[in-house]
Amino acid sequence: ASIEKLRQDLQKHAEMFQTGDALRVSRDEDDNRMLECAVAAEAAYLVTGNLKDYPEEFGATKVRSARMFLLEAQLSFVDS
């Protein structure tokens, strides 16, 4: 029951995107799927603990660790 409630709560706040062509950027296929989602959502960032299997940037999407993302967000806030 709690998983169903979580799914319903996520649907209230999430946006669904249809991915385009399959990407072959990472050697890990699961990571390619995550990158496809980021591209489809036109995400500025993809935050991951697995930087080794991703490029630093792909198109307009920057791939960062949580720590680097927060540092960049903090610097961006201070500069504005």
Coordinates of N, CA and C in Angstrom, one line a residue:
A1 N 0.8 -1.2 0.0 CA 0.0 0.0 0.0 C 0.9 1.3 0.0
S2 N 2.0 1.2 0.7 CA 2.8 2.4 0.8 C 3.5 2.7 -0.5
I3 N 3.8 1.7 -1.3 CA 4.4 1.9 -2.6 C 3.4 2.6 -3.6
E4 N 2.2 2.1 -3.5 CA 1.1 2.7 -4.3 C 0.9 4.2 -4.0
K5 N 1.0 4.5 -2.7 CA 0.8 5.9 -2.2 C 2.0 6.7 -2.7
L6 N 3.2 6.2 -2.7 CA 4.4 6.9 -3.2 C 4.2 7.2 -4.7
R7 N 3.8 6.2 -5.4 CA 3.6 6.3 -6.9 C 2.6 7.4 -7.1
Q8 N 1.5 7.5 -6.4 CA 0.5 8.5 -6.6 C 1.0 9.9 -6.3
D9 N 1.8 10.0 -5.2 CA 2.4 11.3 -4.8 C 3.4 11.8 -5.8
L10 N 4.2 10.8 -6.4 CA 5.1 11.2 -7.4 C 4.4 11.7 -8.7
Q11 N 3.3 11.1 -9.0 CA 2.6 11.5 -10.2 C 2.0 12.9 -10.1
K12 N 1.7 13.3 -8.9 CA 1.1 14.6 -8.6 C 2.1 15.7 -8.9
H13 N 3.4 15.4 -8.7 CA 4.5 16.4 -8.7 C 5.5 16.2 -9.9
A14 N 5.4 15.1 -10.6 CA 6.4 14.8 -11.6 C 5.8 15.2 -13.0
E15 N 6.8 15.4 -13.9 CA 6.5 15.5 -15.3 C 7.0 14.3 -16.0
M16 N 6.2 13.8 -17.0 CA 6.5 12.7 -17.8 C 7.1 13.2 -19.1
F17 N 8.1 12.5 -19.6 CA 8.7 12.8 -20.9 C 8.9 11.6 -21.7
Q18 N 8.7 11.7 -23.0 CA 9.0 10.6 -23.9 C 10.4 10.8 -24.4
T19 N 11.2 9.8 -24.3 CA 12.6 9.9 -24.8 C 12.6 9.7 -26.3
G20 N 13.7 10.3 -26.9 CA 13.9 10.2 -28.3 C 14.7 8.9 -28.7
D21 N 15.6 9.1 -29.6 CA 16.5 8.0 -30.0 C 17.3 7.5 -28.8
A22 N 17.6 6.2 -28.9 CA 18.5 5.6 -27.9 C 19.9 6.1 -28.0
L23 N 20.5 6.5 -26.9 CA 21.8 7.0 -26.9 C 22.8 5.9 -26.6
R24 N 24.0 6.0 -27.1 CA 25.1 5.1 -26.8 C 26.3 5.9 -26.4
V25 N 26.2 6.6 -25.3 CA 27.3 7.5 -24.8 C 28.1 6.8 -23.7
S26 N 27.4 6.1 -22.9 CA 28.0 5.4 -21.7 C 28.2 4.0 -22.1
R27 N 29.2 3.3 -21.4 CA 29.3 1.9 -21.6 C 28.3 1.1 -20.8
D28 N 27.6 1.8 -19.9 CA 26.6 1.2 -19.0 C 25.2 1.6 -19.6
E29 N 24.4 0.6 -20.1 CA 23.2 0.9 -20.7 C 22.2 1.6 -19.8
D30 N 22.2 1.3 -18.5 CA 21.3 2.0 -17.6 C 21.6 3.5 -17.5
D31 N 22.9 3.8 -17.6 CA 23.3 5.2 -17.6 C 22.9 5.9 -18.9
N32 N 22.9 5.2 -20.0 CA 22.4 5.8 -21.3 C 20.9 6.1 -21.1
R33 N 20.1 5.3 -20.4 CA 18.7 5.6 -20.3 C 18.5 6.9 -19.4
M34 N 19.3 7.0 -18.4 CA 19.2 8.2 -17.5 C 19.6 9.5 -18.4
L35 N 20.6 9.4 -19.2 CA 21.0 10.5 -20.0 C 19.9 10.8 -21.1
E36 N 19.2 9.8 -21.6 CA 18.1 10.0 -22.5 C 17.0 10.8 -21.8
C37 N 16.7 10.4 -20.6 CA 15.7 11.2 -19.8 C 16.1 12.6 -19.6
A38 N 17.3 12.9 -19.2 CA 17.8 14.2 -19.0 C 17.7 15.0 -20.3
V39 N 18.0 14.4 -21.4 CA 17.9 15.1 -22.7 C 16.5 15.4 -23.1
A40 N 15.6 14.4 -22.9 CA 14.2 14.6 -23.2 C 13.6 15.7 -22.4
A41 N 14.0 15.8 -21.1 CA 13.5 16.8 -20.2 C 14.1 18.2 -20.3
E42 N 15.1 18.2 -21.2 CA 16.0 19.4 -21.4 C 16.5 19.9 -20.1
A43 N 17.0 18.9 -19.3 CA 17.5 19.2 -18.0 C 18.9 19.9 -18.0
A44 N 19.0 20.9 -17.2 CA 20.3 21.6 -17.1 C 21.3 20.8 -16.4
Y45 N 20.9 19.9 -15.5 CA 21.8 19.1 -14.8 C 21.3 17.6 -14.7
L46 N 22.2 16.7 -14.6 CA 22.0 15.3 -14.2 C 22.9 15.1 -13.0
V47 N 22.3 14.9 -11.9 CA 23.1 14.7 -10.7 C 23.2 13.2 -10.4
T48 N 24.4 12.7 -10.2 CA 24.7 11.3 -10.0 C 25.9 11.1 -9.1
G49 N 25.9 9.9 -8.5 CA 27.1 9.5 -7.8 C 28.0 8.7 -8.6
N50 N 27.7 8.6 -9.9 CA 28.4 7.7 -10.8 C 29.0 8.5 -12.0
L51 N 29.9 9.4 -11.7 CA 30.5 10.2 -12.8 C 31.3 9.5 -13.8
K52 N 31.9 8.4 -13.4 CA 32.8 7.7 -14.3 C 32.2 7.2 -15.6
D53 N 30.9 7.0 -15.6 CA 30.3 6.4 -16.8 C 29.6 7.5 -17.7
Y54 N 29.8 8.8 -17.3 CA 29.1 9.9 -18.0 C 30.1 10.8 -18.6
P55 N 29.8 11.5 -19.7 CA 30.6 12.7 -20.0 C 30.3 13.8 -19.1
E56 N 31.2 14.8 -19.0 CA 31.0 15.9 -18.1 C 29.8 16.8 -18.5
E57 N 29.6 16.8 -19.8 CA 28.4 17.5 -20.4 C 27.9 16.7 -21.6
F58 N 26.6 16.8 -21.8 CA 26.1 16.2 -23.0 C 25.0 17.1 -23.5
G59 N 25.3 17.8 -24.6 CA 24.4 18.8 -25.1 C 24.3 19.9 -24.1
A60 N 23.1 20.3 -23.7 CA 22.9 21.4 -22.7 C 22.9 20.9 -21.2
T61 N 23.1 19.6 -21.1 CA 23.0 18.9 -19.7 C 24.4 18.8 -19.2
K62 N 24.6 19.3 -18.0 CA 25.9 19.2 -17.2 C 25.7 18.0 -16.3
V63 N 26.7 17.1 -16.2 CA 26.6 15.9 -15.3 C 27.5 16.3 -14.1
R64 N 26.9 16.2 -12.9 CA 27.6 16.6 -11.7 C 27.3 15.7 -10.6
S65 N 28.3 15.6 -9.6 CA 28.0 14.9 -8.4 C 27.1 15.9 -7.6
A66 N 26.4 15.3 -6.5 CA 25.6 16.2 -5.7 C 26.4 17.3 -5.1
R67 N 27.6 17.1 -4.6 CA 28.4 18.1 -4.0 C 28.7 19.2 -5.0
M68 N 29.1 18.8 -6.2 CA 29.5 19.9 -7.3 C 28.2 20.6 -7.7
F69 N 27.1 19.9 -7.8 CA 25.9 20.6 -8.1 C 25.5 21.7 -7.1
L70 N 25.6 21.3 -5.8 CA 25.3 22.3 -4.8 C 26.3 23.5 -4.8
L71 N 27.5 23.2 -5.0 CA 28.5 24.3 -5.1 C 28.2 25.2 -6.2
E72 N 27.9 24.6 -7.4 CA 27.6 25.5 -8.6 C 26.3 26.3 -8.3
A73 N 25.4 25.6 -7.7 CA 24.1 26.3 -7.4 C 24.3 27.5 -6.5
Q74 N 25.2 27.3 -5.5 CA 25.5 28.3 -4.5 C 26.2 29.5 -5.2
L75 N 27.2 29.2 -6.0 CA 27.9 30.2 -6.7 C 27.0 31.0 -7.7
S76 N 26.1 30.3 -8.3 CA 25.2 30.9 -9.2 C 24.2 31.9 -8.4
F77 N 23.8 31.5 -7.2 CA 23.0 32.3 -6.4 C 23.7 33.5 -5.9
V78 N 25.0 33.4 -5.6 CA 25.8 34.5 -5.1 C 26.0 35.5 -6.2
D79 N 26.2 35.0 -7.4 CA 26.5 35.9 -8.6 C 25.3 36.6 -9.1
S80 N 24.1 36.2 -8.7 CA 22.9 36.9 -9.2 C 22.4 37.9 -8.3

